[in-house]
Amino acid sequence: MSIKPRVIYWFRTDLRLHDSPALQAALDLKPSVLYPIWAWDSHYVYHARVGVNRWQFLLDCMNDVSQSITKLNEKSRLLVLREPAVTLLPKLLKAWKITHLVFEKDTDAYGRQRDERVIAAAEKLGVEVITRSGRTLWDSDDVVKAHDGKPTMSITQLQKAGAKVGLIAPPIDTPKSLPDPGDTALDIEQEQPDSKPDVNDKERQGEEKSYSSGISGPNGDFAVPTLQELGLKPATTPHRGGETVILERLERILADEDYTATFEKPKTSPAQFEPQSTFLTSPYLHFGALSCRYFYHRVETIVSSRRKAKKAVSEPPTSLTGQLLFRDMYFAAQAALGWKFGQTYNNDHCRFIPWHLPSKVDTKTGLVTGEYEIDDQAKETEFQRWRNGKTGFPWIDAIMRQLRQEGWIHHLARHSVACFLTRGGCYISWERGAEVFEEWLIDHEAACNIGNWNWLSCVSFYSQFYRCYSPVAFGKKWDPEGDYIRRYVPELKDMPKKWIYEPHKAPIADQKKAGVVIKGGGTEEEIGGVTAYPKPIFDFNTQRDICLDGMKNAYRIGLYGNSPKVLDGTWKELFADGAAGPTEGQRGGPGGTTGAEDADMHQHHDEDEVTTPKKSVEREKRSTKSPAVKNHKRERSQGTLDGAFKKAKG
DNA sequence: TGTGATGTTGCCCGT
DNA sequence: TACGGGCAACATCAC
């Protein structure tokens, strides 16, 4: 005699009904009842950096999937239970007499830990747990296994490992019907999670009430929460989530066969807006409203039929499918490295560069604490001005403001601002930048975000640090008129094209005509009754030289996050040659610069002051070898590394 | 312990 | 206007 299965389907980052291997596994059980639930996770509410725009996108996806469930069974909908899964599920499994718990596998470091605890608790209660990989093209753990347990560090590696794992699973149809949910009456005690520290507190305008009205929410109906319930400010993004939205948009993308089959990412513009140059599928992929395998196969079908017809097609890595391969590469890298993927300290795949504003480390756990050292107050100011879109470089500021406002920026725009914050400008830790993106991006995916910051800062995946994005030239290439800047930096909307990328060079008369004064550090909106836009935080060309010297030196020294000298803090001895970074004086702790309270070491300088380049020993030697170099610098405005080294060989 | 090609997307100049 | 060379230089991989 077998008991009819009573199943909980636990939704997580798979907010869709189509092509869901885990949901299919649940339905294959032929359950007598199926409870579609969401366990409200306090980690996401309080401890992960989640801005209001991503909250709204998540709630959109939840509402949409709930409505889709109801369309298949009018008695059913998404049941949102206000308690974290780890404490909630053991009680729930008992209360609802559950036989099977089914969910999609999560290879994020946090997700894995949470799921291990849930699985252990469920199995102790005799509940069968079924998980399926569904977030990536291939199961990331399988990819790692096929790659000898190592993280995949290039697309070729991913493709080779993927081929060993097997074919990318074909898509699964949306179910035609869903079982009834069982009785939702609940008589269990709610355990309220610890809300401290609440890193998202600054996003709130009211009281955070995620857990205060009980497990079933303020109306006792397990409804999807509102931003209000979370005490959050209204969202500012125009982008809305949901499986329905993206499936419709996907058809529009695929209907344009030329676009789909010849897509090349580097040829899409970071400066285009309304509409953007790409179709913005990333946040839907993140929340699982769109299946990456479904997307992949639909594109592949079009591409292969065109290939047969001998029509032009693009290929990975720049093609649409190539973009999905990169996503899998980062997921498999994270699956192999776990928590340390997200930090420099103790990370054997992350180069150690003595960045400014390094993360504080808890040497007991080996993990970063979420705080950072302010090794130099001027660098903290630069960081805040970068974050707030007030660097005085309009291209950078426009991108950062679009990010904050809309929660999405083009991939190349991410490159530009990431390079600028780290190796090609401020020389500030990539971990600071990754945190800002984590908070503001609606498509924030830990694996991809960390991977891309690693890439751009040249600590991992990529090493051609001499390829440096100019905050002036790169934007101009895409948008010579400066329309993108005018849109997101309205202070400069009337600035002539000639000065739009470098308004501090505009004559006072032109500034006056444009109704803006280029002055100050971005703290004042108006100066003398005129709209103000800040002066640049530094002279870019000078700063780029400092960065290049620093990178060259750090590469030469060749430390990684797990090098003994990084772990014990003695790394600083190796950086006595004046390379950029917080390496001077006697400071230097594990992974960073503990002991920064030594006030004498803080060289506070005026915001408008231009820093003098510190040449490394190596660099000096090369310069003296060819004195002609000094008189052969290019125009400061457009300079690249070429200028400084031109003819150095001959 | 070589050599040359390749690597998702630099910039500038010359043709 | 699109493309290739030069710039100085990184890691990895096939040979």
PDB file of N, CA and C in Angstrom, chain A residues 319-400:
ATOM      1  N   SER A 319      28.451  35.593 -29.714  1.00  0.00           N
ATOM      2  CA  SER A 319      27.055  35.390 -30.099  1.00  0.00           C
ATOM      3  C   SER A 319      26.129  35.329 -28.878  1.00  0.00           C
ATOM      4  N   LEU A 320      24.837  35.244 -29.132  1.00  0.00           N
ATOM      5  CA  LEU A 320      23.864  35.147 -28.025  1.00  0.00           C
ATOM      6  C   LEU A 320      24.121  33.897 -27.170  1.00  0.00           C
ATOM      7  N   THR A 321      24.336  32.758 -27.835  1.00  0.00           N
ATOM      8  CA  THR A 321      24.600  31.546 -27.051  1.00  0.00           C
ATOM      9  C   THR A 321      25.912  31.686 -26.287  1.00  0.00           C
ATOM     10  N   GLY A 322      26.866  32.416 -26.869  1.00  0.00           N
ATOM     11  CA  GLY A 322      28.136  32.669 -26.179  1.00  0.00           C
ATOM     12  C   GLY A 322      27.919  33.371 -24.847  1.00  0.00           C
ATOM     13  N   GLN A 323      26.954  34.282 -24.823  1.00  0.00           N
ATOM     14  CA  GLN A 323      26.661  35.002 -23.577  1.00  0.00           C
ATOM     15  C   GLN A 323      26.198  34.027 -22.495  1.00  0.00           C
ATOM     16  N   LEU A 324      25.400  33.047 -22.923  1.00  0.00           N
ATOM     17  CA  LEU A 324      24.913  32.046 -21.962  1.00  0.00           C
ATOM     18  C   LEU A 324      26.046  31.125 -21.513  1.00  0.00           C
ATOM     19  N   LEU A 325      27.006  30.877 -22.414  1.00  0.00           N
ATOM     20  CA  LEU A 325      28.161  30.066 -22.023  1.00  0.00           C
ATOM     21  C   LEU A 325      28.992  30.778 -20.959  1.00  0.00           C
ATOM     22  N   PHE A 326      29.138  32.091 -21.109  1.00  0.00           N
ATOM     23  CA  PHE A 326      29.873  32.848 -20.091  1.00  0.00           C
ATOM     24  C   PHE A 326      29.194  32.729 -18.729  1.00  0.00           C
ATOM     25  N   ARG A 327      27.891  32.794 -18.764  1.00  0.00           N
ATOM     26  CA  ARG A 327      27.134  32.668 -17.517  1.00  0.00           C
ATOM     27  C   ARG A 327      27.449  31.313 -16.863  1.00  0.00           C
ATOM     28  N   ASP A 328      27.436  30.271 -17.664  1.00  0.00           N
ATOM     29  CA  ASP A 328      27.752  28.945 -17.131  1.00  0.00           C
ATOM     30  C   ASP A 328      29.198  28.853 -16.634  1.00  0.00           C
ATOM     31  N   MET A 329      30.084  29.539 -17.344  1.00  0.00           N
ATOM     32  CA  MET A 329      31.493  29.529 -16.919  1.00  0.00           C
ATOM     33  C   MET A 329      31.633  30.117 -15.512  1.00  0.00           C
ATOM     34  N   TYR A 330      30.971  31.237 -15.289  1.00  0.00           N
ATOM     35  CA  TYR A 330      31.043  31.869 -13.976  1.00  0.00           C
ATOM     36  C   TYR A 330      30.361  31.017 -12.901  1.00  0.00           C
ATOM     37  N   PHE A 331      29.261  30.403 -13.243  1.00  0.00           N
ATOM     38  CA  PHE A 331      28.582  29.524 -12.285  1.00  0.00           C
ATOM     39  C   PHE A 331      29.470  28.346 -11.897  1.00  0.00           C
ATOM     40  N   ALA A 332      30.152  27.774 -12.893  1.00  0.00           N
ATOM     41  CA  ALA A 332      30.999  26.624 -12.589  1.00  0.00           C
ATOM     42  C   ALA A 332      32.240  27.060 -11.805  1.00  0.00           C
ATOM     43  N   ALA A 333      32.722  28.280 -12.061  1.00  0.00           N
ATOM     44  CA  ALA A 333      33.853  28.786 -11.275  1.00  0.00           C
ATOM     45  C   ALA A 333      33.427  28.960  -9.824  1.00  0.00           C
ATOM     46  N   GLN A 334      32.245  29.508  -9.640  1.00  0.00           N
ATOM     47  CA  GLN A 334      31.744  29.718  -8.277  1.00  0.00           C
ATOM     48  C   GLN A 334      31.455  28.378  -7.583  1.00  0.00           C
ATOM     49  N   ALA A 335      30.905  27.431  -8.354  1.00  0.00           N
ATOM     50  CA  ALA A 335      30.584  26.125  -7.777  1.00  0.00           C
ATOM     51  C   ALA A 335      31.855  25.457  -7.239  1.00  0.00           C
ATOM     52  N   ALA A 336      32.980  25.688  -7.932  1.00  0.00           N
ATOM     53  CA  ALA A 336      34.235  25.063  -7.498  1.00  0.00           C
ATOM     54  C   ALA A 336      34.849  25.793  -6.308  1.00  0.00           C
ATOM     55  N   LEU A 337      34.706  27.114  -6.267  1.00  0.00           N
ATOM     56  CA  LEU A 337      35.430  27.897  -5.262  1.00  0.00           C
ATOM     57  C   LEU A 337      34.608  28.234  -4.023  1.00  0.00           C
ATOM     58  N   GLY A 338      33.299  28.226  -4.130  1.00  0.00           N
ATOM     59  CA  GLY A 338      32.455  28.523  -2.974  1.00  0.00           C
ATOM     60  C   GLY A 338      32.597  29.957  -2.494  1.00  0.00           C
ATOM     61  N   TRP A 339      32.549  30.160  -1.191  1.00  0.00           N
ATOM     62  CA  TRP A 339      32.588  31.511  -0.626  1.00  0.00           C
ATOM     63  C   TRP A 339      33.786  32.314  -1.096  1.00  0.00           C
ATOM     64  N   LYS A 340      34.946  31.652  -1.208  1.00  0.00           N
ATOM     65  CA  LYS A 340      36.150  32.433  -1.490  1.00  0.00           C
ATOM     66  C   LYS A 340      36.147  33.033  -2.894  1.00  0.00           C
ATOM     67  N   PHE A 341      35.252  32.573  -3.755  1.00  0.00           N
ATOM     68  CA  PHE A 341      35.123  33.177  -5.077  1.00  0.00           C
ATOM     69  C   PHE A 341      34.830  34.677  -4.955  1.00  0.00           C
ATOM     70  N   GLY A 342      34.103  35.058  -3.939  1.00  0.00           N
ATOM     71  CA  GLY A 342      33.661  36.442  -3.798  1.00  0.00           C
ATOM     72  C   GLY A 342      34.633  37.360  -3.069  1.00  0.00           C
ATOM     73  N   GLN A 343      35.843  36.899  -2.827  1.00  0.00           N
ATOM     74  CA  GLN A 343      36.798  37.726  -2.094  1.00  0.00           C
ATOM     75  C   GLN A 343      38.215  37.419  -2.560  1.00  0.00           C
ATOM     76  N   THR A 344      39.122  38.332  -2.229  1.00  0.00           N
ATOM     77  CA  THR A 344      40.527  38.119  -2.565  1.00  0.00           C
ATOM     78  C   THR A 344      41.160  37.166  -1.554  1.00  0.00           C
ATOM     79  N   TYR A 345      40.916  37.456  -0.286  1.00  0.00           N
ATOM     80  CA  TYR A 345      41.584  36.724   0.791  1.00  0.00           C
ATOM     81  C   TYR A 345      41.332  35.225   0.695  1.00  0.00           C
ATOM     82  N   ASN A 346      42.417  34.476   0.724  1.00  0.00           N
ATOM     83  CA  ASN A 346      42.359  33.010   0.707  1.00  0.00           C
ATOM     84  C   ASN A 346      41.844  32.435  -0.621  1.00  0.00           C
ATOM     85  N   ASN A 347      41.788  33.269  -1.650  1.00  0.00           N
ATOM     86  CA  ASN A 347      41.294  32.809  -2.951  1.00  0.00           C
ATOM     87  C   ASN A 347      42.484  32.505  -3.865  1.00  0.00           C
ATOM     88  N   ASP A 348      42.704  31.225  -4.113  1.00  0.00           N
ATOM     89  CA  ASP A 348      43.865  30.817  -4.913  1.00  0.00           C
ATOM     90  C   ASP A 348      43.742  31.210  -6.372  1.00  0.00           C
ATOM     91  N   HIS A 349      42.545  31.617  -6.794  1.00  0.00           N
ATOM     92  CA  HIS A 349      42.373  32.030  -8.184  1.00  0.00           C
ATOM     93  C   HIS A 349      42.251  33.533  -8.336  1.00  0.00           C
ATOM     94  N   CYS A 350      42.590  34.252  -7.286  1.00  0.00           N
ATOM     95  CA  CYS A 350      42.510  35.720  -7.352  1.00  0.00           C
ATOM     96  C   CYS A 350      43.880  36.317  -7.081  1.00  0.00           C
ATOM     97  N   ARG A 351      44.365  37.083  -8.051  1.00  0.00           N
ATOM     98  CA  ARG A 351      45.642  37.774  -7.836  1.00  0.00           C
ATOM     99  C   ARG A 351      45.524  38.744  -6.677  1.00  0.00           C
ATOM    100  N   PHE A 352      46.608  38.880  -5.938  1.00  0.00           N
ATOM    101  CA  PHE A 352      46.630  39.891  -4.885  1.00  0.00           C
ATOM    102  C   PHE A 352      47.209  41.177  -5.453  1.00  0.00           C
ATOM    103  N   ILE A 353      46.401  42.218  -5.440  1.00  0.00           N
ATOM    104  CA  ILE A 353      46.836  43.563  -5.845  1.00  0.00           C
ATOM    105  C   ILE A 353      46.603  44.443  -4.623  1.00  0.00           C
ATOM    106  N   PRO A 354      47.554  45.282  -4.263  1.00  0.00           N
ATOM    107  CA  PRO A 354      47.356  46.105  -3.056  1.00  0.00           C
ATOM    108  C   PRO A 354      46.393  47.263  -3.296  1.00  0.00           C
ATOM    109  N   TRP A 355      45.144  46.920  -3.563  1.00  0.00           N
ATOM    110  CA  TRP A 355      44.135  47.944  -3.834  1.00  0.00           C
ATOM    111  C   TRP A 355      43.914  48.846  -2.622  1.00  0.00           C
ATOM    112  N   HIS A 356      43.396  50.041  -2.907  1.00  0.00           N
ATOM    113  CA  HIS A 356      42.884  50.887  -1.828  1.00  0.00           C
ATOM    114  C   HIS A 356      41.554  50.317  -1.346  1.00  0.00           C
ATOM    115  N   LEU A 357      41.159  50.708  -0.145  1.00  0.00           N
ATOM    116  CA  LEU A 357      39.891  50.298   0.465  1.00  0.00           C
ATOM    117  C   LEU A 357      39.692  48.775   0.451  1.00  0.00           C
ATOM    118  N   PRO A 358      40.675  48.042   0.962  1.00  0.00           N
ATOM    119  CA  PRO A 358      40.548  46.573   0.948  1.00  0.00           C
ATOM    120  C   PRO A 358      39.548  46.079   1.994  1.00  0.00           C
ATOM    121  N   SER A 359      39.035  44.896   1.743  1.00  0.00           N
ATOM    122  CA  SER A 359      38.062  44.294   2.660  1.00  0.00           C
ATOM    123  C   SER A 359      38.707  43.935   3.994  1.00  0.00           C
ATOM    124  N   LYS A 360      37.935  44.062   5.055  1.00  0.00           N
ATOM    125  CA  LYS A 360      38.382  43.548   6.347  1.00  0.00           C
ATOM    126  C   LYS A 360      38.111  42.048   6.370  1.00  0.00           C
ATOM    127  N   VAL A 361      38.994  41.341   7.034  1.00  0.00           N
ATOM    128  CA  VAL A 361      38.926  39.882   7.030  1.00  0.00           C
ATOM    129  C   VAL A 361      38.814  39.361   8.460  1.00  0.00           C
ATOM    130  N   ASP A 362      37.970  38.371   8.637  1.00  0.00           N
ATOM    131  CA  ASP A 362      37.921  37.662   9.907  1.00  0.00           C
ATOM    132  C   ASP A 362      38.841  36.445   9.764  1.00  0.00           C
ATOM    133  N   THR A 363      39.999  36.502  10.411  1.00  0.00           N
ATOM    134  CA  THR A 363      40.983  35.436  10.199  1.00  0.00           C
ATOM    135  C   THR A 363      40.527  34.098  10.783  1.00  0.00           C
ATOM    136  N   LYS A 364      39.525  34.144  11.667  1.00  0.00           N
ATOM    137  CA  LYS A 364      39.004  32.878  12.219  1.00  0.00           C
ATOM    138  C   LYS A 364      38.235  32.099  11.162  1.00  0.00           C
ATOM    139  N   THR A 365      37.382  32.811  10.417  1.00  0.00           N
ATOM    140  CA  THR A 365      36.559  32.132   9.404  1.00  0.00           C
ATOM    141  C   THR A 365      37.236  32.156   8.036  1.00  0.00           C
ATOM    142  N   GLY A 366      38.201  33.053   7.876  1.00  0.00           N
ATOM    143  CA  GLY A 366      38.834  33.207   6.567  1.00  0.00           C
ATOM    144  C   GLY A 366      37.957  33.966   5.587  1.00  0.00           C
ATOM    145  N   LEU A 367      36.884  34.572   6.092  1.00  0.00           N
ATOM    146  CA  LEU A 367      35.958  35.280   5.202  1.00  0.00           C
ATOM    147  C   LEU A 367      36.011  36.784   5.434  1.00  0.00           C
ATOM    148  N   VAL A 368      35.633  37.534   4.418  1.00  0.00           N
ATOM    149  CA  VAL A 368      35.550  38.983   4.582  1.00  0.00           C
ATOM    150  C   VAL A 368      34.361  39.301   5.493  1.00  0.00           C
ATOM    151  N   THR A 369      34.473  40.417   6.212  1.00  0.00           N
ATOM    152  CA  THR A 369      33.442  40.730   7.201  1.00  0.00           C
ATOM    153  C   THR A 369      32.314  41.569   6.626  1.00  0.00           C
ATOM    154  N   GLY A 370      32.533  42.142   5.441  1.00  0.00           N
ATOM    155  CA  GLY A 370      31.542  43.054   4.875  1.00  0.00           C
ATOM    156  C   GLY A 370      31.942  44.505   5.101  1.00  0.00           C
ATOM    157  N   GLU A 371      32.972  44.706   5.920  1.00  0.00           N
ATOM    158  CA  GLU A 371      33.497  46.060   6.120  1.00  0.00           C
ATOM    159  C   GLU A 371      34.819  46.200   5.377  1.00  0.00           C
ATOM    160  N   TYR A 372      35.283  47.448   5.267  1.00  0.00           N
ATOM    161  CA  TYR A 372      36.564  47.638   4.584  1.00  0.00           C
ATOM    162  C   TYR A 372      37.407  48.689   5.276  1.00  0.00           C
ATOM    163  N   GLU A 373      38.716  48.612   5.002  1.00  0.00           N
ATOM    164  CA  GLU A 373      39.670  49.562   5.571  1.00  0.00           C
ATOM    165  C   GLU A 373      39.677  50.840   4.749  1.00  0.00           C
ATOM    166  N   ILE A 374      39.578  51.978   5.431  1.00  0.00           N
ATOM    167  CA  ILE A 374      39.788  53.234   4.712  1.00  0.00           C
ATOM    168  C   ILE A 374      41.256  53.594   4.900  1.00  0.00           C
ATOM    169  N   ASP A 375      42.076  53.163   3.959  1.00  0.00           N
ATOM    170  CA  ASP A 375      43.524  53.370   4.089  1.00  0.00           C
ATOM    171  C   ASP A 375      43.898  54.798   3.738  1.00  0.00           C
ATOM    172  N   ASP A 376      42.998  55.478   3.029  1.00  0.00           N
ATOM    173  CA  ASP A 376      43.291  56.831   2.568  1.00  0.00           C
ATOM    174  C   ASP A 376      41.938  57.535   2.385  1.00  0.00           C
ATOM    175  N   GLN A 377      41.723  58.596   3.141  1.00  0.00           N
ATOM    176  CA  GLN A 377      40.437  59.281   3.108  1.00  0.00           C
ATOM    177  C   GLN A 377      40.123  59.800   1.706  1.00  0.00           C
ATOM    178  N   ALA A 378      41.152  60.204   0.982  1.00  0.00           N
ATOM    179  CA  ALA A 378      40.935  60.716  -0.382  1.00  0.00           C
ATOM    180  C   ALA A 378      40.370  59.622  -1.280  1.00  0.00           C
ATOM    181  N   LYS A 379      40.815  58.401  -1.053  1.00  0.00           N
ATOM    182  CA  LYS A 379      40.324  57.272  -1.858  1.00  0.00           C
ATOM    183  C   LYS A 379      38.869  56.953  -1.505  1.00  0.00           C
ATOM    184  N   GLU A 380      38.527  57.094  -0.243  1.00  0.00           N
ATOM    185  CA  GLU A 380      37.136  56.904   0.171  1.00  0.00           C
ATOM    186  C   GLU A 380      36.245  57.944  -0.521  1.00  0.00           C
ATOM    187  N   THR A 381      36.747  59.171  -0.609  1.00  0.00           N
ATOM    188  CA  THR A 381      35.996  60.213  -1.310  1.00  0.00           C
ATOM    189  C   THR A 381      35.815  59.863  -2.784  1.00  0.00           C
ATOM    190  N   GLU A 382      36.885  59.401  -3.403  1.00  0.00           N
ATOM    191  CA  GLU A 382      36.783  58.989  -4.810  1.00  0.00           C
ATOM    192  C   GLU A 382      35.752  57.882  -4.971  1.00  0.00           C
ATOM    193  N   PHE A 383      35.769  56.931  -4.051  1.00  0.00           N
ATOM    194  CA  PHE A 383      34.818  55.811  -4.114  1.00  0.00           C
ATOM    195  C   PHE A 383      33.380  56.310  -4.017  1.00  0.00           C
ATOM    196  N   GLN A 384      33.144  57.196  -3.071  1.00  0.00           N
ATOM    197  CA  GLN A 384      31.784  57.713  -2.906  1.00  0.00           C
ATOM    198  C   GLN A 384      31.341  58.532  -4.116  1.00  0.00           C
ATOM    199  N   ARG A 385      32.294  59.251  -4.682  1.00  0.00           N
ATOM    200  CA  ARG A 385      31.927  60.039  -5.871  1.00  0.00           C
ATOM    201  C   ARG A 385      31.663  59.134  -7.067  1.00  0.00           C
ATOM    202  N   TRP A 386      32.382  58.039  -7.156  1.00  0.00           N
ATOM    203  CA  TRP A 386      32.123  57.047  -8.219  1.00  0.00           C
ATOM    204  C   TRP A 386      30.723  56.463  -8.034  1.00  0.00           C
ATOM    205  N   ARG A 387      30.461  56.059  -6.780  1.00  0.00           N
ATOM    206  CA  ARG A 387      29.183  55.432  -6.456  1.00  0.00           C
ATOM    207  C   ARG A 387      28.005  56.366  -6.789  1.00  0.00           C
ATOM    208  N   ASN A 388      28.187  57.620  -6.458  1.00  0.00           N
ATOM    209  CA  ASN A 388      27.082  58.561  -6.610  1.00  0.00           C
ATOM    210  C   ASN A 388      27.030  59.245  -7.978  1.00  0.00           C
ATOM    211  N   GLY A 389      27.886  58.843  -8.884  1.00  0.00           N
ATOM    212  CA  GLY A 389      27.879  59.479 -10.203  1.00  0.00           C
ATOM    213  C   GLY A 389      28.304  60.921 -10.152  1.00  0.00           C
ATOM    214  N   LYS A 390      29.375  61.200  -9.407  1.00  0.00           N
ATOM    215  CA  LYS A 390      29.864  62.579  -9.263  1.00  0.00           C
ATOM    216  C   LYS A 390      31.374  62.638  -9.452  1.00  0.00           C
ATOM    217  N   THR A 391      31.897  61.809 -10.336  1.00  0.00           N
ATOM    218  CA  THR A 391      33.352  61.779 -10.512  1.00  0.00           C
ATOM    219  C   THR A 391      33.867  62.970 -11.300  1.00  0.00           C
ATOM    220  N   GLY A 392      32.962  63.637 -12.010  1.00  0.00           N
ATOM    221  CA  GLY A 392      33.411  64.709 -12.905  1.00  0.00           C
ATOM    222  C   GLY A 392      33.775  64.192 -14.288  1.00  0.00           C
ATOM    223  N   PHE A 393      33.680  62.873 -14.473  1.00  0.00           N
ATOM    224  CA  PHE A 393      33.784  62.282 -15.819  1.00  0.00           C
ATOM    225  C   PHE A 393      32.358  61.934 -16.251  1.00  0.00           C
ATOM    226  N   PRO A 394      31.782  62.716 -17.159  1.00  0.00           N
ATOM    227  CA  PRO A 394      30.352  62.564 -17.482  1.00  0.00           C
ATOM    228  C   PRO A 394      29.962  61.154 -17.925  1.00  0.00           C
ATOM    229  N   TRP A 395      30.834  60.517 -18.706  1.00  0.00           N
ATOM    230  CA  TRP A 395      30.518  59.163 -19.187  1.00  0.00           C
ATOM    231  C   TRP A 395      30.364  58.202 -18.004  1.00  0.00           C
ATOM    232  N   ILE A 396      31.304  58.271 -17.077  1.00  0.00           N
ATOM    233  CA  ILE A 396      31.264  57.416 -15.881  1.00  0.00           C
ATOM    234  C   ILE A 396      30.034  57.767 -15.036  1.00  0.00           C
ATOM    235  N   ASP A 397      29.810  59.053 -14.850  1.00  0.00           N
ATOM    236  CA  ASP A 397      28.695  59.485 -14.001  1.00  0.00           C
ATOM    237  C   ASP A 397      27.341  59.097 -14.595  1.00  0.00           C
ATOM    238  N   ALA A 398      27.225  59.216 -15.922  1.00  0.00           N
ATOM    239  CA  ALA A 398      25.958  58.848 -16.576  1.00  0.00           C
ATOM    240  C   ALA A 398      25.663  57.375 -16.325  1.00  0.00           C
ATOM    241  N   ILE A 399      26.686  56.542 -16.461  1.00  0.00           N
ATOM    242  CA  ILE A 399      26.494  55.103 -16.270  1.00  0.00           C
ATOM    243  C   ILE A 399      26.081  54.802 -14.829  1.00  0.00           C
ATOM    244  N   MET A 400      26.802  55.406 -13.884  1.00  0.00           N
ATOM    245  CA  MET A 400      26.503  55.117 -12.480  1.00  0.00           C
ATOM    246  C   MET A 400      25.106  55.610 -12.090  1.00  0.00           C
TER     247      MET A 400
END
